[in-house]
Amino acid sequence: MRIVSIDGGGIKGFLPALVLAEIEAQAGRPIGTMANLLAGTSTGAILALGLAAGVPAADMAEFYRRKGPAIFSRTWGKRVASLFGLTDEQYNNAGLRAGLVEIFGDKTLADISRAGPACVVVAYDIEARRPVFFTSWDAHRDHHRDFALVDVAMASAAAPTYFEPVPIMSQGGDRFACIDGGVAANNPALCAAVEVVKANVPTSNACLISLGTGREDKPYLLARARNWGLAGWVRPLIDIMFSATSDVTDHHCRHVLGDRYVRLQADLTESVAMDATDDRAFAVMAMHAGRIGERPEFAAALRLLQEVA
């Protein structure tokens, strides 16, 4: 059982997309022919669904370059009306939906081939107050669990303050009100590992390749933080929460799977915001993707993915 898991991170999904494209180039095969299970949260969900649907990783990377500016585009009127994100979401999600329609069309989870890799995507239902796991195998056996791929990707990527929550309805009429799955599992690797356990696959027969979107663990100095109130803690708390839960997941997977687990993550040398679409941001991400391709972990990941099942 070979698993590929991809973190959330907005436009920074460009970085793991490039890493996956290099894996495909060196292996001479699509990720979908090497992995048995693809897992993703937020931007990672977009990538996982695309790869499961047979889209080459290089094309997914190009999606971020071509569509990023339209996805993260704000008119001056929108900036003022939202008080620069304080009273409303920062971005209209129409640009994201339009880009996703180009990739997925009207395909649903059930259209992901039974012969290809399975897929699990994480979102969070704010009305039911629980995480939602959208899976291709449930969609195959129950139309109440089958959703349009565009809707699943939109639901998982609805980052609070950036995009509005997304109502999503299954082919059988079941409804969820979702926000970004990152609030529950920005790094979905452990969610994927649990699915392996549920399928009664011994962990000795499983390998897991986990891809991050670049980390910037800048310190929050005590001298400043001790005087913060609600307004001061909002942004740092989101950053800390996503980073901390990802590190906990990495810790668990590393100790459960040992050398059957590889984490491909970059320590960014300069800040890249999750909504940055300037040339410099893309250049920084491309540079770090290239560096990952030169590391021993990359060779280990490639070897595990090419193992005979």
Coordinates of C-alpha atoms in Angstrom, one line a residue:
M1 CA 0.0 0.0 0.0
R2 CA 1.6 3.2 -1.2
I3 CA 0.2 6.5 0.1
V4 CA 0.8 10.1 -1.0
S5 CA -0.4 12.8 1.3
I6 CA -0.4 16.6 0.5
D7 CA -0.7 19.4 3.1
G8 CA -2.8 22.6 2.8
G9 CA -1.2 26.0 2.1
G10 CA -3.1 28.0 -0.6
I11 CA -0.9 29.0 -3.5
K12 CA 2.0 27.2 -1.9
G13 CA 0.5 24.0 -3.4
F14 CA 2.7 25.0 -6.3
L15 CA 5.7 23.7 -4.4
P16 CA 4.6 20.1 -3.8
A17 CA 3.1 20.1 -7.3
L18 CA 6.6 20.7 -8.7
V19 CA 8.1 18.0 -6.5
L20 CA 5.5 15.5 -7.7
A21 CA 6.1 16.5 -11.3
E22 CA 9.8 15.7 -10.7
I23 CA 8.9 12.3 -9.2
E24 CA 6.8 11.6 -12.3
A25 CA 9.6 12.7 -14.6
Q26 CA 12.2 10.5 -13.0
A27 CA 9.9 7.5 -12.6
G28 CA 8.5 7.9 -16.1
R29 CA 5.0 7.2 -14.7
P30 CA 2.1 9.2 -13.3
I31 CA 1.7 9.4 -9.6
G32 CA -1.6 7.7 -10.0
T33 CA 0.0 4.5 -11.3
M34 CA 2.4 4.4 -8.3
A35 CA 0.2 5.4 -5.3
N36 CA -2.7 3.3 -4.1
L37 CA -4.1 6.2 -2.0
L38 CA -3.9 9.9 -2.4
A39 CA -4.8 12.2 0.6
G40 CA -5.2 16.0 0.6
T41 CA -6.4 18.9 2.6
S42 CA -7.2 22.3 1.1
T43 CA -4.7 23.0 -1.7
G44 CA -3.5 19.5 -1.1
A45 CA -7.0 18.3 -1.8
I46 CA -7.0 20.0 -5.2
L47 CA -3.7 18.2 -6.0
A48 CA -4.8 14.8 -4.7
L49 CA -8.1 15.0 -6.6
G50 CA -6.3 16.1 -9.8
L51 CA -3.7 13.3 -9.6
A52 CA -6.4 10.7 -8.8
A53 CA -8.3 11.9 -11.9
G54 CA -5.3 11.4 -14.0
V55 CA -4.0 15.0 -14.4
P56 CA -0.2 15.1 -14.7
A57 CA 1.5 16.8 -11.8
A58 CA 3.2 19.3 -14.1
D59 CA -0.2 20.4 -15.4
M60 CA -1.3 20.8 -11.8
A61 CA 1.7 23.0 -11.1
E62 CA 0.8 25.1 -14.2
F63 CA -2.7 25.5 -12.8
Y64 CA -1.3 27.5 -9.9
R65 CA 0.8 29.7 -12.2
R66 CA -2.1 30.4 -14.6
K67 CA -5.0 30.6 -12.3
G68 CA -3.4 31.9 -9.1
P69 CA -3.8 35.6 -9.9
A70 CA -7.5 35.1 -10.8
I71 CA -8.2 33.0 -7.7
F72 CA -6.5 35.6 -5.3
S73 CA -7.8 38.7 -7.0
R74 CA -9.5 41.5 -5.1
T75 CA -11.1 44.7 -6.5
W76 CA -10.6 47.9 -4.5
G77 CA -14.3 47.8 -3.8
K78 CA -14.0 44.4 -2.3
R79 CA -11.1 45.5 -0.1
V80 CA -13.0 48.4 1.2
A81 CA -16.3 46.6 1.7
S82 CA -14.6 43.8 3.7
L83 CA -12.5 46.3 5.7
F84 CA -9.5 44.6 4.2
G85 CA -10.7 41.2 5.4
L86 CA -11.9 42.2 8.9
T87 CA -15.7 42.0 8.3
D88 CA -16.0 39.6 5.3
E89 CA -13.9 37.1 3.4
Q90 CA -11.0 38.6 1.4
Y91 CA -11.7 36.9 -1.9
N92 CA -14.7 35.9 -4.0
N93 CA -14.4 32.2 -4.7
A94 CA -15.7 32.5 -8.3
G95 CA -12.1 32.5 -9.6
L96 CA -11.3 29.3 -7.8
R97 CA -14.5 27.6 -9.0
A98 CA -13.8 28.6 -12.6
G99 CA -10.3 27.2 -12.4
L100 CA -11.4 23.9 -10.9
V101 CA -14.1 23.5 -13.5
E102 CA -11.4 23.5 -16.1
I103 CA -9.6 20.7 -14.4
F104 CA -12.5 18.5 -13.3
G105 CA -15.5 19.4 -15.4
D106 CA -18.6 17.6 -14.1
K107 CA -16.8 14.6 -12.7
T108 CA -17.7 13.2 -9.3
L109 CA -15.8 11.2 -6.7
A110 CA -17.4 8.0 -8.1
D111 CA -15.7 8.8 -11.5
I112 CA -12.3 8.3 -10.0
S113 CA -11.5 4.9 -11.4
R114 CA -11.7 1.8 -9.2
A115 CA -8.6 0.6 -11.1
G116 CA -6.7 3.8 -10.2
P117 CA -5.7 5.3 -6.8
A118 CA -8.3 5.8 -4.1
C119 CA -8.6 9.3 -2.7
V120 CA -9.5 10.9 0.6
V121 CA -10.1 14.7 1.1
V122 CA -10.5 16.5 4.5
A123 CA -13.0 19.3 5.1
Y124 CA -14.8 20.6 8.2
D125 CA -18.6 20.9 8.6
I126 CA -19.2 24.0 10.7
E127 CA -22.9 23.2 11.3
A128 CA -22.4 19.6 12.4
R129 CA -19.1 20.6 14.1
R130 CA -17.1 17.7 12.8
P131 CA -14.5 16.9 10.2
V132 CA -15.7 15.4 7.0
F133 CA -13.7 12.8 5.0
F134 CA -14.7 12.7 1.4
T135 CA -13.6 9.3 0.0
S136 CA -13.8 7.8 -3.5
W137 CA -14.5 4.3 -2.2
D138 CA -17.6 5.5 -0.3
A139 CA -18.8 7.4 -3.4
H140 CA -18.6 4.1 -5.4
R141 CA -20.9 2.3 -3.1
D142 CA -23.3 5.0 -2.0
H143 CA -24.6 8.0 -4.0
H144 CA -25.3 9.8 -0.7
R145 CA -21.5 10.0 -0.4
D146 CA -20.8 10.9 -4.0
F147 CA -20.0 14.6 -4.6
A148 CA -18.8 16.7 -7.6
L149 CA -15.0 17.0 -7.6
V150 CA -15.3 20.7 -8.0
D151 CA -17.4 21.0 -4.9
V152 CA -15.2 18.7 -2.8
A153 CA -12.1 20.8 -3.7
M154 CA -14.0 24.0 -3.0
A155 CA -15.2 22.7 0.4
S156 CA -11.7 21.6 1.5
A157 CA -10.1 24.8 0.4
A158 CA -12.5 27.3 1.9
A159 CA -10.0 28.9 4.2
P160 CA -11.6 31.1 6.9
T161 CA -11.1 34.9 6.2
Y162 CA -9.9 34.1 2.7
F163 CA -13.1 32.4 1.2
E164 CA -16.6 32.0 2.4
P165 CA -17.9 28.6 3.7
V166 CA -19.1 26.3 1.0
P167 CA -22.4 24.5 1.0
I168 CA -21.9 21.1 -0.7
M169 CA -24.6 18.5 -1.6
S170 CA -24.1 14.9 -2.6
Q171 CA -25.7 13.2 -5.5
G172 CA -28.2 11.7 -3.0
G173 CA -29.1 15.1 -1.5
D174 CA -27.0 15.0 1.7
R175 CA -25.7 18.5 2.6
F176 CA -22.7 19.8 4.4
A177 CA -21.5 23.4 5.2
C178 CA -17.8 23.3 4.9
I179 CA -14.6 25.2 5.6
D180 CA -11.0 24.4 5.0
G181 CA -10.0 21.0 6.3
G182 CA -6.8 22.5 7.6
V183 CA -8.7 23.5 10.8
A184 CA -8.9 19.7 11.5
A185 CA -5.9 18.2 9.7
N186 CA -3.8 20.6 7.6
N187 CA -1.4 17.6 7.2
P188 CA -3.7 14.7 6.3
A189 CA -1.0 12.0 6.5
L190 CA -2.3 10.5 9.7
C191 CA -5.8 10.5 8.3
A192 CA -4.5 8.4 5.4
A193 CA -2.6 6.1 7.7
V194 CA -5.8 5.4 9.7
E195 CA -7.5 4.4 6.5
V196 CA -4.8 1.8 5.9
V197 CA -5.4 0.4 9.4
K198 CA -9.2 0.4 8.8
A199 CA -8.5 -1.7 5.7
N200 CA -6.6 -4.2 7.8
V201 CA -3.4 -3.6 5.9
P202 CA -0.3 -4.2 8.1
T203 CA 1.8 -1.1 8.5
S204 CA 4.8 -3.2 7.5
N205 CA 3.2 -3.4 4.0
A206 CA 2.5 0.3 3.8
C207 CA 4.6 3.3 2.9
L208 CA 3.7 6.9 3.2
I209 CA 5.1 9.9 1.3
S210 CA 4.0 13.2 2.9
L211 CA 4.5 16.5 1.1
G212 CA 4.4 19.9 2.8
T213 CA 3.9 23.3 1.2
G214 CA 6.9 25.0 2.8
R215 CA 7.2 26.1 6.4
E216 CA 8.2 29.5 8.0
D217 CA 8.5 28.8 11.7
K218 CA 9.3 32.4 12.7
P219 CA 9.4 32.8 16.4
Y220 CA 6.7 34.8 18.3
L221 CA 8.7 36.6 21.0
L222 CA 7.4 36.4 24.5
A223 CA 8.1 40.1 25.1
R224 CA 5.5 41.0 22.4
A225 CA 3.0 38.0 22.8
R226 CA 2.5 38.6 26.5
N227 CA 0.7 41.8 25.7
W228 CA -1.5 40.5 22.9
G229 CA -5.3 40.3 23.1
L230 CA -7.8 38.8 20.7
A231 CA -6.8 41.0 17.8
G232 CA -3.1 40.4 18.3
W233 CA -3.4 36.6 18.6
V234 CA -5.7 35.9 15.6
R235 CA -3.1 35.6 12.8
P236 CA -0.3 34.0 14.9
L237 CA -2.7 31.5 16.4
I238 CA -3.8 30.3 13.0
D239 CA -0.2 30.0 11.9
I240 CA 0.8 28.2 15.1
M241 CA -2.2 25.8 15.0
F242 CA -1.5 24.7 11.4
S243 CA 2.2 24.3 12.1
A244 CA 1.8 22.5 15.4
T245 CA -0.8 20.0 14.2
S246 CA 1.3 19.2 11.2
D247 CA 4.4 18.6 13.4
V248 CA 2.3 16.3 15.6
T249 CA 1.2 14.3 12.6
D250 CA 4.8 14.0 11.4
H251 CA 5.8 12.8 14.8
H252 CA 3.2 10.0 14.9
C253 CA 3.8 8.9 11.3
R254 CA 7.5 8.8 11.8
H255 CA 7.2 6.6 14.9
V256 CA 4.5 4.3 13.5
L257 CA 6.0 3.7 10.0
G258 CA 9.7 4.2 10.6
D259 CA 11.7 4.1 7.3
R260 CA 8.5 3.4 5.4
Y261 CA 7.6 7.1 5.9
V262 CA 9.2 10.1 4.2
R263 CA 8.4 13.7 4.7
L264 CA 9.2 16.1 1.9
Q265 CA 9.1 19.6 3.3
A266 CA 11.0 22.9 2.7
D267 CA 12.2 25.4 5.2
L268 CA 11.5 28.6 3.2
T269 CA 14.3 31.1 3.1
E270 CA 11.8 34.0 2.8
S271 CA 8.1 34.4 3.5
V272 CA 5.5 33.3 0.9
A273 CA 1.9 34.1 1.8
M274 CA -0.7 31.6 0.9
D275 CA -2.3 34.2 -1.4
A276 CA 1.0 35.4 -3.0
T277 CA 0.9 35.3 -6.8
D278 CA 3.8 37.5 -7.7
D279 CA 6.8 36.2 -9.8
R280 CA 9.1 36.3 -6.8
A281 CA 6.9 34.0 -4.8
F282 CA 6.7 31.4 -7.5
A283 CA 10.5 31.7 -8.0
V284 CA 11.1 31.1 -4.3
M285 CA 8.8 28.0 -4.4
A286 CA 10.4 26.7 -7.5
M287 CA 13.9 27.1 -6.0
H288 CA 12.9 25.1 -2.9
A289 CA 11.2 22.4 -4.9
G290 CA 14.5 22.0 -6.8
R291 CA 16.4 21.7 -3.6
I292 CA 14.0 19.0 -2.3
G293 CA 14.7 17.0 -5.5
E294 CA 18.4 16.9 -4.5
R295 CA 17.9 15.6 -1.0
P296 CA 18.2 12.0 0.2
E297 CA 14.5 12.0 1.3
F298 CA 13.5 12.6 -2.3
A299 CA 15.5 9.5 -3.5
A300 CA 13.9 7.5 -0.7
A301 CA 10.4 8.6 -1.6
L302 CA 11.0 7.7 -5.3
R303 CA 12.3 4.3 -4.3
L304 CA 9.3 3.6 -2.1
L305 CA 6.8 4.7 -4.8
Q306 CA 8.5 2.4 -7.3
E307 CA 8.5 -0.7 -5.2
V308 CA 6.6 -3.6 -6.6
A309 CA 3.3 -3.9 -4.6

